[in-house]
Coordinates of C-alpha atoms in Angstrom, one line a residue:
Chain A
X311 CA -12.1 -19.6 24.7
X312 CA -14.4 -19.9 21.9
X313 CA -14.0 -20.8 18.2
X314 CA -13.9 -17.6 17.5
X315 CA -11.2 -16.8 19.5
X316 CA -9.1 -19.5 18.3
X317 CA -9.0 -19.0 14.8
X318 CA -8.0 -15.2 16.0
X319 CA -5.3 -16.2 17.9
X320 CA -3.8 -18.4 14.7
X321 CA -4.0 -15.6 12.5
X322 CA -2.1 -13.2 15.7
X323 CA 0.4 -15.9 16.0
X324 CA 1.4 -16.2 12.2
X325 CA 1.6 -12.6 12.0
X326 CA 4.2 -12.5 15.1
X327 CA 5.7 -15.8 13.3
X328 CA 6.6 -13.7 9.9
X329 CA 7.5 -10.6 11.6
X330 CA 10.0 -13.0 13.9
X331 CA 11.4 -15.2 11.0
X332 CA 12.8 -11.8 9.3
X333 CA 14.0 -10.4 12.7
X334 CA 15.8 -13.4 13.3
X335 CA 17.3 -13.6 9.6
X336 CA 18.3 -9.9 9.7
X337 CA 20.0 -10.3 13.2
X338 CA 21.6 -13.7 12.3
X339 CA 22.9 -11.9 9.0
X340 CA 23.9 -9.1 11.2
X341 CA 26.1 -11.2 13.7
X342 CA 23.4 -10.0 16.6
X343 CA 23.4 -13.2 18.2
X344 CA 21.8 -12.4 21.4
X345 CA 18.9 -10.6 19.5
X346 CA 18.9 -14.0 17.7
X347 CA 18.0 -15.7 20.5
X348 CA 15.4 -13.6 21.7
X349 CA 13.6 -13.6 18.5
X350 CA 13.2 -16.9 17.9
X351 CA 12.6 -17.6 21.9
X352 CA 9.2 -15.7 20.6
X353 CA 8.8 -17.5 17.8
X354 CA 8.8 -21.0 19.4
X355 CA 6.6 -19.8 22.2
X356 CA 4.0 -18.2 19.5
X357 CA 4.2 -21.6 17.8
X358 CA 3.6 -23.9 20.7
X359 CA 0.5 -20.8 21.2
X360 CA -0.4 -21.6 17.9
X361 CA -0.3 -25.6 18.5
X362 CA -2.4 -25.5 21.7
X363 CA -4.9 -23.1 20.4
X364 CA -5.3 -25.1 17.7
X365 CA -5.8 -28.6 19.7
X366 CA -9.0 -26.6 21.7
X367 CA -10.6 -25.2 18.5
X368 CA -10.2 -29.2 17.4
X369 CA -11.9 -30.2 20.7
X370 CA -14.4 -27.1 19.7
X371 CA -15.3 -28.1 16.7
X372 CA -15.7 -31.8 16.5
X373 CA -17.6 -31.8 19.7
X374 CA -20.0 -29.9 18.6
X375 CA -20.0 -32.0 15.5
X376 CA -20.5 -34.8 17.6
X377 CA -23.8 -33.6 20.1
X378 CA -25.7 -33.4 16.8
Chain B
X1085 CA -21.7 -38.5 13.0
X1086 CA -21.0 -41.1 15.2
X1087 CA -17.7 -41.8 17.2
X1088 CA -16.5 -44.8 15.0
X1089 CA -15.4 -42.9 12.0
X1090 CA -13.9 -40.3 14.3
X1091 CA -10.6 -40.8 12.8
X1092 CA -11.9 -40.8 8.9
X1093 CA -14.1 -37.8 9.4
X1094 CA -12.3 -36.3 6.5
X1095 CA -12.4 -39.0 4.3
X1096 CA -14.8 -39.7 1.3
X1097 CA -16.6 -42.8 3.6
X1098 CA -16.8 -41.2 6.3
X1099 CA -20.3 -41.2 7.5
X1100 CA -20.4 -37.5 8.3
X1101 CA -23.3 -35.6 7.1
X1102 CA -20.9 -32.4 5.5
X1103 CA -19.1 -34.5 3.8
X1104 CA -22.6 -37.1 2.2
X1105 CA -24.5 -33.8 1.1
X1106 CA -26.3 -35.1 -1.9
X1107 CA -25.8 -34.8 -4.8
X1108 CA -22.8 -33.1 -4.3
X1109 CA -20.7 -33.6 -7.5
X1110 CA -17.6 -31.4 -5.5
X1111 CA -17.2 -34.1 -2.7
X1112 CA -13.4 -34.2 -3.6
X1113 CA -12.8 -30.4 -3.6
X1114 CA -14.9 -30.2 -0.6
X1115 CA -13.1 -32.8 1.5
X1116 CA -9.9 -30.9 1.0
X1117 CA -10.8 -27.5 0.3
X1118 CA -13.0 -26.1 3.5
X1119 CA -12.9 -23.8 6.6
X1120 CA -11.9 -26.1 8.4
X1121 CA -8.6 -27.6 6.3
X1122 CA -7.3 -24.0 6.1
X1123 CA -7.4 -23.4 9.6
X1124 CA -5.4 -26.4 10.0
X1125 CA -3.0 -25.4 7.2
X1126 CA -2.9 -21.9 9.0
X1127 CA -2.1 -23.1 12.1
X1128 CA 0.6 -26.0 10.6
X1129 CA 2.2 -22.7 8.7
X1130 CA 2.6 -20.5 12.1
X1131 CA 4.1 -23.3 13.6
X1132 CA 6.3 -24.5 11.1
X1133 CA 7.5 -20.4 10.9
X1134 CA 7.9 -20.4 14.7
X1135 CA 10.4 -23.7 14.4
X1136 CA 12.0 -22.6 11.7
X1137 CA 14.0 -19.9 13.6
X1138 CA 15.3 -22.9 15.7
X1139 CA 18.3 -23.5 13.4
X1140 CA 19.0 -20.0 13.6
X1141 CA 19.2 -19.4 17.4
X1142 CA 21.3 -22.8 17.9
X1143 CA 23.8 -21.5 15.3
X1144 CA 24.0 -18.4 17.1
X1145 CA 24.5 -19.7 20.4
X1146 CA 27.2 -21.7 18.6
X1147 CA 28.8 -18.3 17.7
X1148 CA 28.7 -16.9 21.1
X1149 CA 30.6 -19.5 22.4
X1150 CA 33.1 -19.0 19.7
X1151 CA 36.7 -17.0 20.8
X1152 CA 37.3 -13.1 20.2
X1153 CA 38.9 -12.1 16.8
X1154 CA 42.7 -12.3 17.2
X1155 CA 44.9 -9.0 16.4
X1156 CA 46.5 -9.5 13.0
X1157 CA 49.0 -7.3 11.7
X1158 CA 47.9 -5.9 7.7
X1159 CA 50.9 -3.8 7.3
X1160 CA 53.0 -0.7 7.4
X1161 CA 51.2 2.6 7.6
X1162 CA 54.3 4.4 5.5
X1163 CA 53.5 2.0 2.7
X1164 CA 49.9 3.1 2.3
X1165 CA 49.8 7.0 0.7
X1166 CA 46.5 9.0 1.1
X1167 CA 44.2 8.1 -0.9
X1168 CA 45.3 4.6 -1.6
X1169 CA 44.2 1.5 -0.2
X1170 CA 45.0 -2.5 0.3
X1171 CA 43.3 -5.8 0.7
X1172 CA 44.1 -8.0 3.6
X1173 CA 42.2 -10.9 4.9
X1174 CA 40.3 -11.0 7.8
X1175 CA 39.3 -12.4 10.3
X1176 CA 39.7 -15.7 8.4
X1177 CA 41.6 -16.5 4.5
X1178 CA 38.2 -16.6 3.1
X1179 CA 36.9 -13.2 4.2
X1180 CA 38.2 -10.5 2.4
X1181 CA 39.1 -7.2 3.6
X1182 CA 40.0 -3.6 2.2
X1183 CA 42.4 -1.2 4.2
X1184 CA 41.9 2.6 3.1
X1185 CA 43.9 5.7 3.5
X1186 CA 41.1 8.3 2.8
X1187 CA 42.3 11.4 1.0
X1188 CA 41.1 13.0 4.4
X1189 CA 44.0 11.2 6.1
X1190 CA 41.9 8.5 7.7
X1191 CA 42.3 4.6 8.3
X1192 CA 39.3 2.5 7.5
X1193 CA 39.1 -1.3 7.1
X1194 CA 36.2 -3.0 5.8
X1195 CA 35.5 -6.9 4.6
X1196 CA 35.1 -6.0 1.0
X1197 CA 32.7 -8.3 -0.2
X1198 CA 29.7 -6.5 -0.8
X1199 CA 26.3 -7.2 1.1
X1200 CA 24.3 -7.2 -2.1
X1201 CA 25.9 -10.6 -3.7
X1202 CA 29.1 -10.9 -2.4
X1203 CA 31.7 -9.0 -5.2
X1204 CA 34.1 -7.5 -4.1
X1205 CA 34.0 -3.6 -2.8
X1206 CA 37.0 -1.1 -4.5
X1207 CA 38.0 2.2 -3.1
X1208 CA 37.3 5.0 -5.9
X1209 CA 40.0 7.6 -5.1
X1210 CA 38.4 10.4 -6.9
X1211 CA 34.8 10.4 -5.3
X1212 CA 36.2 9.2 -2.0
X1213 CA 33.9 6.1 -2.1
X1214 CA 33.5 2.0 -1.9
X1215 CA 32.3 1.4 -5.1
X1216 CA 31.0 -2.3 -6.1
X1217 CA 31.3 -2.9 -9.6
X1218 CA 29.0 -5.8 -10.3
X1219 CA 26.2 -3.9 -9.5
X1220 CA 27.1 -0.6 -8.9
X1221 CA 26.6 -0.1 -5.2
X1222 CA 28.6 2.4 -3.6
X1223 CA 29.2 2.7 0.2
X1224 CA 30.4 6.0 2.5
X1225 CA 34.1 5.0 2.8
X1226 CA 33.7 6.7 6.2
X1227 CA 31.2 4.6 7.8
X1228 CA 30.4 1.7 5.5
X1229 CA 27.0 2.5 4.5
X1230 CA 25.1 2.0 1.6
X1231 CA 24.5 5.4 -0.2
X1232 CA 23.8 3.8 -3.6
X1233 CA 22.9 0.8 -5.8
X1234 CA 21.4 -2.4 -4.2
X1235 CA 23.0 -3.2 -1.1
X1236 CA 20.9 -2.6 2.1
X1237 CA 23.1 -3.7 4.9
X1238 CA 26.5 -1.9 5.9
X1239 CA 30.1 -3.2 4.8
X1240 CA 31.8 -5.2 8.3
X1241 CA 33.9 -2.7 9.9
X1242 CA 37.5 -4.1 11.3
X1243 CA 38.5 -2.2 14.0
X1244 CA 42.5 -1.0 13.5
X1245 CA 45.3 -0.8 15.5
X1246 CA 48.4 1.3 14.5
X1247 CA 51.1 0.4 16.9
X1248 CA 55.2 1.8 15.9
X1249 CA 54.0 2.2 11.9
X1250 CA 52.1 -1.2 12.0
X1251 CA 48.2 -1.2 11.0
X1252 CA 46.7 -4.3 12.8
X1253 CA 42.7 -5.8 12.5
X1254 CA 41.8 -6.3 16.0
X1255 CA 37.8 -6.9 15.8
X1256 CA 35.0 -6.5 14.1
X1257 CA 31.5 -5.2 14.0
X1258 CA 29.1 -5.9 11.5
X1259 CA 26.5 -3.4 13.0
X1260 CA 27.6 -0.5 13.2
X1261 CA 27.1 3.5 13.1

């Protein structure tokens, strides 16, 4: 996966993040508590997405800072 | 860059080469401002979005495991004309609830306090309507929906009982219709 991708990815993941935070709000409001679940089930897993993706494009960048 | 100021690369003696440009009367701005700080804010902001759902889920599996409205008796049907209506609480004393006779002969219970900001909902006999003063949202007294004003979200519908002349709340649904 290259920089490129990475910094795509972060942008992908806090799209899905906003999109899931007012899913989740809406169906807590609305008493849906399995939809609840399953909402923020994505959001966690598009966070720890966002958290690893981010840790490689660290490793990315600074490496390449560091062969010149 | 070498790997001894690996940890202070950002900071203003760090040895990197971005951040000792010459003559560069920025260097503050630049140490904190660059590509490479926003992609870290972006990526800190998607993940604190993703955890912030957390609280939400672990209150809702809280109200899963919570037990089935009870059935509560609101009262008797012969005292409750058409076209009138009566407040009740339920499921708890702190939610409010309104018990209508439509003119059309029909029994609907609602929490009254409006989705907007929480005033209370009154039945408007002459237009056949839920009407919230504060803000003038009206709901369909039929189905609880919003038809007017500010609120976006549907009234709480208690489901009803009427057992030997007794109305009773037996459940309810907040989405519904």
């Amino acid at each position: 996966m290259d920089k490129k991708m990475c910094w795509i990815l972060i942008f992908v993941t806090i799209a899905v993040n906003v999109v899931m935070v007012q899913w989740t709000v809406e169906s807590y409001l609305g008493q849906e508590f399995n939809q609840v679940v399953i909402y923020s089930g994505i959001s966690v897993v598009s966070a720890f997405i966002a958290f690893f993706v981010f840790l490689n494009w660290r490793k990315l960048e600074y490496a390449e800072e560091n062969q010149q | 860059m070498t790997n001894e100021c690996k940890k202070g690369r950002n900071l203003k003696n760090s040895k990197s080469d971005m951040v000792n440009l010459t003559k560069n009367v920025d260097q503050k701005d630049d140490l904190k401002y660059n590509r490479r700080a926003f992609l870290k804010t972006a990526a800190g902001a998607s993940i604190a979005l993703g955890l912030s759902t957390v609280p939400f889920s672990v209150r809702a599996m809280m109200g899963m495991a919570e037990e089935e409205n009870e059935r509560v008796e609101i009262g008797r049907l012969d005292q409750l004309g058409e076209g009138e209506s009566m407040t009740f609480n339920y499921p708890t004393d702190n939610d409010p609830a309104i018990l209508v006779h439509t003119v059309n002969g029909d029994l609907v219970a609602y929490n009254s306090a409006c989705t907007h900001l929480m005033c209370p909902v009154f039945y408007k006999k002459e237009e056949d309507i839920l009407l919230c003063p504060c803000h003038k949202g009206y709901f369909d007294v039929n189905n609880g929906q919003p038809v007017e004003g500010p609120p976006q979200r549907e009234l709480p519908l208690i489901e009803i009982e009427v057992e030997n002349g007794i109305v009773y709340a037996t459940g309810r649904k907040y989405r519904h219709g």
